[in-house]
Amino acid sequence: DAGVTQSPTHLIKTRGQQVTLRCSPKSGHDTVSWYQQALGQGPQFIFQYYEEEERQRGNFPDRFSGHQFPNYSSELNVNALLLGDSALYLCASASRVGNTIYFGEGSWLTVV
Amino acid sequence: AQSVSQHNHHVILSEAASLELGCNYSYGGTVNLFWYVQYPGQHLQLLLKYFSGDPLVKGIKGFEAEFIKSKFSFNLRKPSVQWSDTAEYFCAVSPEPIQFYNQGGKLIFGQGTELSVKP
């Protein structure tokens, strides 16, 4: 058990809609990152949150936004969904005193 | 741009065969290197990591990897695979020191290698 929990595990949305995915980091971890993994591809870094601020961002449009709460949990929001947003969305957590990133099982998003 | 290349998309082996999965990265500075494994229906798990020191690193489940700086490579090896090693393997690079509280800690992944081990 990785200790990083994500919800929901699967969801289907219609093009143009908005989606919110949630992540609880492993106990003791205070930084959360989000990745998009399209079918047959490696995970792509979306952004990372620490102390409730976005610290680094990958090459994703502004339709992708996030939030980190005081309890370190995080949300990923995607607006104006496109068919190409269909993917597995992974949450990863780490602690500032450690050097290992732990991944959750992901949320499968299908856009129809 | 920083990138990671895994040479094989799909590798099929028989049990007890030796395994070597290639990984090359493009980045001129200091890197931290990782191999992750994703078993069917499960989350990404860390197999091994290299930050500094001995370039031959040993991980879990009998896996090892060798960092060859001159070749920008970090190949994964296992002397004898088992059916339970069937999974997808990802090489990843972090191009800056892992200090997540101020430096992001972004991982750049390769596209993955699917390993199928025949019993």
PDB file of C-alpha atoms in Angstrom:
ATOM      1  CA  ASP A   1       0.000   0.000   0.000  1.00  0.00           C
ATOM      2  CA  ALA A   2       1.577   3.252  -1.189  1.00  0.00           C
ATOM      3  CA  GLY A   3      -0.322   5.333   1.328  1.00  0.00           C
ATOM      4  CA  VAL A   4      -1.305   7.936  -1.260  1.00  0.00           C
ATOM      5  CA  THR A   5      -5.048   7.809  -1.793  1.00  0.00           C
ATOM      6  CA  GLN A   6      -6.931   9.227  -4.741  1.00  0.00           C
ATOM      7  CA  SER A   7     -10.578   9.623  -5.573  1.00  0.00           C
ATOM      8  CA  PRO A   8     -12.536   8.856  -7.578  1.00  0.00           C
ATOM      9  CA  THR A   9     -10.932   5.816  -9.149  1.00  0.00           C
ATOM     10  CA  HIS A  10     -12.898   6.064 -12.385  1.00  0.00           C
ATOM     11  CA  LEU A  11     -15.112   8.704 -13.884  1.00  0.00           C
ATOM     12  CA  ILE A  12     -16.659   9.623 -17.202  1.00  0.00           C
ATOM     13  CA  LYS A  13     -17.234  13.220 -18.231  1.00  0.00           C
ATOM     14  CA  THR A  14     -18.592  14.937 -21.296  1.00  0.00           C
ATOM     15  CA  ARG A  15     -16.489  17.225 -23.436  1.00  0.00           C
ATOM     16  CA  GLY A  16     -16.676  20.791 -22.120  1.00  0.00           C
ATOM     17  CA  GLN A  17     -17.429  19.799 -18.553  1.00  0.00           C
ATOM     18  CA  GLN A  18     -15.221  20.352 -15.537  1.00  0.00           C
ATOM     19  CA  VAL A  19     -13.705  17.714 -13.260  1.00  0.00           C
ATOM     20  CA  THR A  20     -12.127  17.703  -9.800  1.00  0.00           C
ATOM     21  CA  LEU A  21      -9.830  14.931  -8.664  1.00  0.00           C
ATOM     22  CA  ARG A  22      -8.702  14.527  -5.075  1.00  0.00           C
ATOM     23  CA  CYS A  23      -5.567  13.265  -3.381  1.00  0.00           C
ATOM     24  CA  SER A  24      -4.506  12.575   0.176  1.00  0.00           C
ATOM     25  CA  PRO A  25      -0.745  12.282   0.567  1.00  0.00           C
ATOM     26  CA  LYS A  26       1.063   9.606   2.473  1.00  0.00           C
ATOM     27  CA  SER A  27       1.193  10.249   6.190  1.00  0.00           C
ATOM     28  CA  GLY A  28       4.026  12.625   7.009  1.00  0.00           C
ATOM     29  CA  HIS A  29       4.289  13.990   3.476  1.00  0.00           C
ATOM     30  CA  ASP A  30       3.750  17.663   2.791  1.00  0.00           C
ATOM     31  CA  THR A  31       4.269  18.060  -0.947  1.00  0.00           C
ATOM     32  CA  VAL A  32       1.968  16.797  -3.662  1.00  0.00           C
ATOM     33  CA  SER A  33       2.516  16.524  -7.397  1.00  0.00           C
ATOM     34  CA  TRP A  34       0.118  15.600 -10.172  1.00  0.00           C
ATOM     35  CA  TYR A  35       0.886  13.648 -13.334  1.00  0.00           C
ATOM     36  CA  GLN A  36      -1.092  12.750 -16.437  1.00  0.00           C
ATOM     37  CA  GLN A  37      -0.490   9.301 -17.938  1.00  0.00           C
ATOM     38  CA  ALA A  38      -2.033   8.740 -21.343  1.00  0.00           C
ATOM     39  CA  LEU A  39      -2.476   5.197 -22.569  1.00  0.00           C
ATOM     40  CA  GLY A  40       0.856   3.693 -23.588  1.00  0.00           C
ATOM     41  CA  GLN A  41       2.856   6.666 -22.339  1.00  0.00           C
ATOM     42  CA  GLY A  42       4.880   7.546 -19.294  1.00  0.00           C
ATOM     43  CA  PRO A  43       3.491   9.970 -16.708  1.00  0.00           C
ATOM     44  CA  GLN A  44       3.765  13.671 -17.588  1.00  0.00           C
ATOM     45  CA  PHE A  45       4.311  16.183 -14.794  1.00  0.00           C
ATOM     46  CA  ILE A  46       1.465  18.670 -14.417  1.00  0.00           C
ATOM     47  CA  PHE A  47       2.400  20.662 -11.306  1.00  0.00           C
ATOM     48  CA  GLN A  48       3.549  20.428  -7.724  1.00  0.00           C
ATOM     49  CA  TYR A  49       2.195  21.984  -4.548  1.00  0.00           C
ATOM     50  CA  TYR A  50       3.958  22.762  -1.326  1.00  0.00           C
ATOM     51  CA  GLU A  51       2.743  24.988   1.505  1.00  0.00           C
ATOM     52  CA  GLU A  52      -0.483  25.529  -0.428  1.00  0.00           C
ATOM     53  CA  GLU A  53       1.329  27.122  -3.353  1.00  0.00           C
ATOM     54  CA  GLU A  54       2.056  25.882  -6.853  1.00  0.00           C
ATOM     55  CA  ARG A  55       5.845  25.517  -6.933  1.00  0.00           C
ATOM     56  CA  GLN A  56       6.538  24.170 -10.396  1.00  0.00           C
ATOM     57  CA  ARG A  57       4.461  23.535 -13.464  1.00  0.00           C
ATOM     58  CA  GLY A  58       4.834  21.338 -16.508  1.00  0.00           C
ATOM     59  CA  ASN A  59       3.694  22.076 -20.030  1.00  0.00           C
ATOM     60  CA  PHE A  60      -0.047  22.043 -19.402  1.00  0.00           C
ATOM     61  CA  PRO A  61      -2.576  24.764 -20.247  1.00  0.00           C
ATOM     62  CA  ASP A  62      -4.294  26.957 -17.688  1.00  0.00           C
ATOM     63  CA  ARG A  63      -7.352  24.697 -17.902  1.00  0.00           C
ATOM     64  CA  PHE A  64      -5.423  22.561 -15.434  1.00  0.00           C
ATOM     65  CA  SER A  65      -5.389  24.066 -11.975  1.00  0.00           C
ATOM     66  CA  GLY A  66      -4.909  22.817  -8.480  1.00  0.00           C
ATOM     67  CA  HIS A  67      -5.092  23.486  -4.831  1.00  0.00           C
ATOM     68  CA  GLN A  68      -3.455  22.253  -1.665  1.00  0.00           C
ATOM     69  CA  PHE A  69      -5.225  22.420   1.663  1.00  0.00           C
ATOM     70  CA  PRO A  70      -3.739  23.004   5.118  1.00  0.00           C
ATOM     71  CA  ASN A  71      -3.905  19.262   5.801  1.00  0.00           C
ATOM     72  CA  TYR A  72      -1.668  18.762   2.711  1.00  0.00           C
ATOM     73  CA  SER A  73      -4.381  17.101   0.644  1.00  0.00           C
ATOM     74  CA  SER A  74      -4.768  18.360  -2.885  1.00  0.00           C
ATOM     75  CA  GLU A  75      -7.205  18.755  -5.735  1.00  0.00           C
ATOM     76  CA  LEU A  76      -6.654  18.805  -9.469  1.00  0.00           C
ATOM     77  CA  ASN A  77      -9.226  20.701 -11.509  1.00  0.00           C
ATOM     78  CA  VAL A  78      -9.571  20.499 -15.247  1.00  0.00           C
ATOM     79  CA  ASN A  79     -11.936  22.891 -17.032  1.00  0.00           C
ATOM     80  CA  ALA A  80     -13.417  22.716 -20.508  1.00  0.00           C
ATOM     81  CA  LEU A  81     -12.561  19.049 -20.892  1.00  0.00           C
ATOM     82  CA  LEU A  82     -11.280  17.814 -24.235  1.00  0.00           C
ATOM     83  CA  LEU A  83     -11.293  14.277 -25.557  1.00  0.00           C
ATOM     84  CA  GLY A  84      -7.514  14.350 -25.274  1.00  0.00           C
ATOM     85  CA  ASP A  85      -7.729  14.828 -21.528  1.00  0.00           C
ATOM     86  CA  SER A  86      -8.749  11.189 -21.214  1.00  0.00           C
ATOM     87  CA  ALA A  87      -5.975   9.623 -19.159  1.00  0.00           C
ATOM     88  CA  LEU A  88      -4.898   8.232 -15.826  1.00  0.00           C
ATOM     89  CA  TYR A  89      -4.196  11.061 -13.399  1.00  0.00           C
ATOM     90  CA  LEU A  90      -1.621  10.227 -10.777  1.00  0.00           C
ATOM     91  CA  CYS A  91      -0.972  11.959  -7.519  1.00  0.00           C
ATOM     92  CA  ALA A  92       2.451  11.690  -5.916  1.00  0.00           C
ATOM     93  CA  SER A  93       3.628  12.794  -2.511  1.00  0.00           C
ATOM     94  CA  ALA A  94       6.930  13.273  -0.775  1.00  0.00           C
ATOM     95  CA  SER A  95       8.323  14.883   2.305  1.00  0.00           C
ATOM     96  CA  ARG A  96      10.910  17.642   2.424  1.00  0.00           C
ATOM     97  CA  VAL A  97      13.176  15.490   4.531  1.00  0.00           C
ATOM     98  CA  GLY A  98      12.899  12.426   2.335  1.00  0.00           C
ATOM     99  CA  ASN A  99      13.909  11.776  -1.216  1.00  0.00           C
ATOM    100  CA  THR A 100      11.406   9.230  -2.432  1.00  0.00           C
ATOM    101  CA  ILE A 101       8.227  10.020  -4.289  1.00  0.00           C
ATOM    102  CA  TYR A 102       5.232   7.773  -3.634  1.00  0.00           C
ATOM    103  CA  PHE A 103       2.423   7.432  -6.147  1.00  0.00           C
ATOM    104  CA  GLY A 104      -1.262   6.744  -5.712  1.00  0.00           C
ATOM    105  CA  GLU A 105      -3.207   4.316  -7.876  1.00  0.00           C
ATOM    106  CA  GLY A 106      -4.634   7.103  -9.951  1.00  0.00           C
ATOM    107  CA  SER A 107      -7.950   8.335 -11.216  1.00  0.00           C
ATOM    108  CA  TRP A 108      -9.045   7.146 -14.626  1.00  0.00           C
ATOM    109  CA  LEU A 109     -10.765   9.957 -16.511  1.00  0.00           C
ATOM    110  CA  THR A 110     -12.661   9.260 -19.708  1.00  0.00           C
ATOM    111  CA  VAL A 111     -13.973  12.217 -21.692  1.00  0.00           C
ATOM    112  CA  VAL A 112     -16.697  11.410 -24.200  1.00  0.00           C
TER     113      VAL A 112
ATOM    114  CA  ALA B   1      14.544  19.970 -23.600  1.00  0.00           C
ATOM    115  CA  GLN B   2      15.104  17.336 -20.961  1.00  0.00           C
ATOM    116  CA  SER B   3      13.925  13.911 -22.042  1.00  0.00           C
ATOM    117  CA  VAL B   4      14.167  10.237 -21.183  1.00  0.00           C
ATOM    118  CA  SER B   5      14.259   7.512 -23.786  1.00  0.00           C
ATOM    119  CA  GLN B   6      13.522   3.853 -23.183  1.00  0.00           C
ATOM    120  CA  HIS B   7      14.660   1.757 -26.087  1.00  0.00           C
ATOM    121  CA  ASN B   8      12.213  -1.108 -25.937  1.00  0.00           C
ATOM    122  CA  HIS B   9       8.450  -0.754 -25.897  1.00  0.00           C
ATOM    123  CA  HIS B  10       7.732  -4.418 -25.281  1.00  0.00           C
ATOM    124  CA  VAL B  11      10.082  -7.166 -24.157  1.00  0.00           C
ATOM    125  CA  ILE B  12       9.066 -10.815 -23.991  1.00  0.00           C
ATOM    126  CA  LEU B  13      11.214 -13.253 -22.020  1.00  0.00           C
ATOM    127  CA  SER B  14      10.982 -16.754 -20.678  1.00  0.00           C
ATOM    128  CA  GLU B  15      11.386 -17.385 -16.976  1.00  0.00           C
ATOM    129  CA  ALA B  16      15.014 -17.531 -15.826  1.00  0.00           C
ATOM    130  CA  ALA B  17      16.193 -15.400 -18.741  1.00  0.00           C
ATOM    131  CA  SER B  18      18.305 -12.353 -18.000  1.00  0.00           C
ATOM    132  CA  LEU B  19      16.852  -8.881 -18.389  1.00  0.00           C
ATOM    133  CA  GLU B  20      18.320  -5.581 -19.422  1.00  0.00           C
ATOM    134  CA  LEU B  21      16.139  -2.563 -20.125  1.00  0.00           C
ATOM    135  CA  GLY B  22      17.775   0.458 -21.622  1.00  0.00           C
ATOM    136  CA  CYS B  23      17.297   4.044 -20.472  1.00  0.00           C
ATOM    137  CA  ASN B  24      19.007   7.161 -21.777  1.00  0.00           C
ATOM    138  CA  TYR B  25      18.404  10.728 -20.730  1.00  0.00           C
ATOM    139  CA  SER B  26      19.276  14.101 -22.112  1.00  0.00           C
ATOM    140  CA  TYR B  27      20.370  16.632 -19.532  1.00  0.00           C
ATOM    141  CA  GLY B  28      23.775  18.170 -18.970  1.00  0.00           C
ATOM    142  CA  GLY B  29      23.602  18.813 -15.265  1.00  0.00           C
ATOM    143  CA  THR B  30      23.324  16.778 -12.098  1.00  0.00           C
ATOM    144  CA  VAL B  31      20.540  14.252 -12.162  1.00  0.00           C
ATOM    145  CA  ASN B  32      18.832  11.832  -9.863  1.00  0.00           C
ATOM    146  CA  LEU B  33      17.708   8.639 -11.551  1.00  0.00           C
ATOM    147  CA  PHE B  34      14.892   6.239 -10.820  1.00  0.00           C
ATOM    148  CA  TRP B  35      13.272   3.066 -12.034  1.00  0.00           C
ATOM    149  CA  TYR B  36       9.610   2.558 -11.231  1.00  0.00           C
ATOM    150  CA  VAL B  37       7.498  -0.537 -11.859  1.00  0.00           C
ATOM    151  CA  GLN B  38       3.762  -0.661 -12.436  1.00  0.00           C
ATOM    152  CA  TYR B  39       2.191  -4.087 -11.988  1.00  0.00           C
ATOM    153  CA  PRO B  40      -1.192  -4.589 -13.671  1.00  0.00           C
ATOM    154  CA  GLY B  41      -3.845  -2.694 -11.761  1.00  0.00           C
ATOM    155  CA  GLN B  42      -1.410  -1.347  -9.207  1.00  0.00           C
ATOM    156  CA  HIS B  43       0.293   1.950  -8.466  1.00  0.00           C
ATOM    157  CA  LEU B  44       3.785   2.943  -9.512  1.00  0.00           C
ATOM    158  CA  GLN B  45       6.351   1.509  -7.127  1.00  0.00           C
ATOM    159  CA  LEU B  46       9.965   2.525  -6.755  1.00  0.00           C
ATOM    160  CA  LEU B  47      12.400  -0.234  -7.763  1.00  0.00           C
ATOM    161  CA  LEU B  48      15.624   1.666  -7.161  1.00  0.00           C
ATOM    162  CA  LYS B  49      17.186   5.101  -7.254  1.00  0.00           C
ATOM    163  CA  TYR B  50      20.552   6.738  -7.802  1.00  0.00           C
ATOM    164  CA  PHE B  51      21.546  10.054  -6.297  1.00  0.00           C
ATOM    165  CA  SER B  52      25.326   9.820  -5.969  1.00  0.00           C
ATOM    166  CA  GLY B  53      28.159   7.461  -5.060  1.00  0.00           C
ATOM    167  CA  ASP B  54      28.493   3.912  -6.356  1.00  0.00           C
ATOM    168  CA  PRO B  55      27.040   3.934  -9.875  1.00  0.00           C
ATOM    169  CA  LEU B  56      25.818   0.360  -9.463  1.00  0.00           C
ATOM    170  CA  VAL B  57      22.677   0.464  -7.372  1.00  0.00           C
ATOM    171  CA  LYS B  58      20.668  -2.420  -6.085  1.00  0.00           C
ATOM    172  CA  GLY B  59      16.936  -2.290  -5.649  1.00  0.00           C
ATOM    173  CA  ILE B  60      14.114  -4.473  -4.542  1.00  0.00           C
ATOM    174  CA  LYS B  61      13.239  -7.894  -5.963  1.00  0.00           C
ATOM    175  CA  GLY B  62      16.735  -8.564  -7.270  1.00  0.00           C
ATOM    176  CA  PHE B  63      16.873  -5.630  -9.675  1.00  0.00           C
ATOM    177  CA  GLU B  64      19.943  -3.480 -10.155  1.00  0.00           C
ATOM    178  CA  ALA B  65      20.901  -0.576 -12.384  1.00  0.00           C
ATOM    179  CA  GLU B  66      24.125   0.983 -13.503  1.00  0.00           C
ATOM    180  CA  PHE B  67      24.605   4.697 -14.020  1.00  0.00           C
ATOM    181  CA  ILE B  68      27.093   5.440 -16.801  1.00  0.00           C
ATOM    182  CA  LYS B  69      27.508   9.197 -16.800  1.00  0.00           C
ATOM    183  CA  SER B  70      29.501   9.323 -20.048  1.00  0.00           C
ATOM    184  CA  LYS B  71      26.699   7.538 -21.872  1.00  0.00           C
ATOM    185  CA  PHE B  72      23.843   9.325 -20.076  1.00  0.00           C
ATOM    186  CA  SER B  73      22.450   5.869 -19.383  1.00  0.00           C
ATOM    187  CA  PHE B  74      20.813   4.102 -16.458  1.00  0.00           C
ATOM    188  CA  ASN B  75      20.012   0.568 -17.588  1.00  0.00           C
ATOM    189  CA  LEU B  76      17.994  -1.811 -15.467  1.00  0.00           C
ATOM    190  CA  ARG B  77      19.099  -5.423 -15.062  1.00  0.00           C
ATOM    191  CA  LYS B  78      17.997  -8.632 -13.444  1.00  0.00           C
ATOM    192  CA  PRO B  79      19.918 -11.902 -13.809  1.00  0.00           C
ATOM    193  CA  SER B  80      16.893 -14.186 -13.818  1.00  0.00           C
ATOM    194  CA  VAL B  81      13.327 -12.990 -14.345  1.00  0.00           C
ATOM    195  CA  GLN B  82      10.216 -14.569 -12.917  1.00  0.00           C
ATOM    196  CA  TRP B  83       6.653 -14.634 -14.198  1.00  0.00           C
ATOM    197  CA  SER B  84       5.772 -12.221 -11.383  1.00  0.00           C
ATOM    198  CA  ASP B  85       8.063  -9.603 -12.947  1.00  0.00           C
ATOM    199  CA  THR B  86       5.508  -9.098 -15.706  1.00  0.00           C
ATOM    200  CA  ALA B  87       4.783  -5.377 -15.505  1.00  0.00           C
ATOM    201  CA  GLU B  88       5.501  -2.002 -17.062  1.00  0.00           C
ATOM    202  CA  TYR B  89       8.841  -0.436 -16.186  1.00  0.00           C
ATOM    203  CA  PHE B  90       9.516   3.278 -16.233  1.00  0.00           C
ATOM    204  CA  CYS B  91      12.806   5.080 -16.086  1.00  0.00           C
ATOM    205  CA  ALA B  92      12.636   8.605 -14.641  1.00  0.00           C
ATOM    206  CA  VAL B  93      14.988  11.504 -14.150  1.00  0.00           C
ATOM    207  CA  SER B  94      14.888  14.388 -11.720  1.00  0.00           C
ATOM    208  CA  PRO B  95      17.100  17.160 -13.084  1.00  0.00           C
ATOM    209  CA  GLU B  96      17.580  18.937  -9.795  1.00  0.00           C
ATOM    210  CA  PRO B  97      18.298  17.986  -6.226  1.00  0.00           C
ATOM    211  CA  ILE B  98      15.367  16.413  -4.466  1.00  0.00           C
ATOM    212  CA  GLN B  99      14.406  19.247  -2.155  1.00  0.00           C
ATOM    213  CA  PHE B 100      10.720  19.403  -2.705  1.00  0.00           C
ATOM    214  CA  TYR B 101      10.076  22.254  -0.374  1.00  0.00           C
ATOM    215  CA  ASN B 102      11.668  24.737  -2.724  1.00  0.00           C
ATOM    216  CA  GLN B 103      12.749  23.051  -5.917  1.00  0.00           C
ATOM    217  CA  GLY B 104       9.750  21.250  -7.297  1.00  0.00           C
ATOM    218  CA  GLY B 105      11.144  17.779  -7.598  1.00  0.00           C
ATOM    219  CA  LYS B 106       9.646  17.191 -11.014  1.00  0.00           C
ATOM    220  CA  LEU B 107      10.176  13.711 -12.469  1.00  0.00           C
ATOM    221  CA  ILE B 108      10.592  13.228 -16.198  1.00  0.00           C
ATOM    222  CA  PHE B 109       9.519   9.754 -17.271  1.00  0.00           C
ATOM    223  CA  GLY B 110      10.353   7.633 -20.257  1.00  0.00           C
ATOM    224  CA  GLN B 111       7.494   6.120 -22.235  1.00  0.00           C
ATOM    225  CA  GLY B 112       7.831   2.801 -20.449  1.00  0.00           C
ATOM    226  CA  THR B 113       8.767  -0.767 -21.352  1.00  0.00           C
ATOM    227  CA  GLU B 114       6.212  -3.509 -21.054  1.00  0.00           C
ATOM    228  CA  LEU B 115       7.818  -6.724 -19.847  1.00  0.00           C
ATOM    229  CA  SER B 116       6.030 -10.020 -20.403  1.00  0.00           C
ATOM    230  CA  VAL B 117       7.560 -13.093 -18.798  1.00  0.00           C
ATOM    231  CA  LYS B 118       6.364 -16.452 -20.083  1.00  0.00           C
ATOM    232  CA  PRO B 119       6.156 -19.230 -17.492  1.00  0.00           C
TER     233      PRO B 119
END
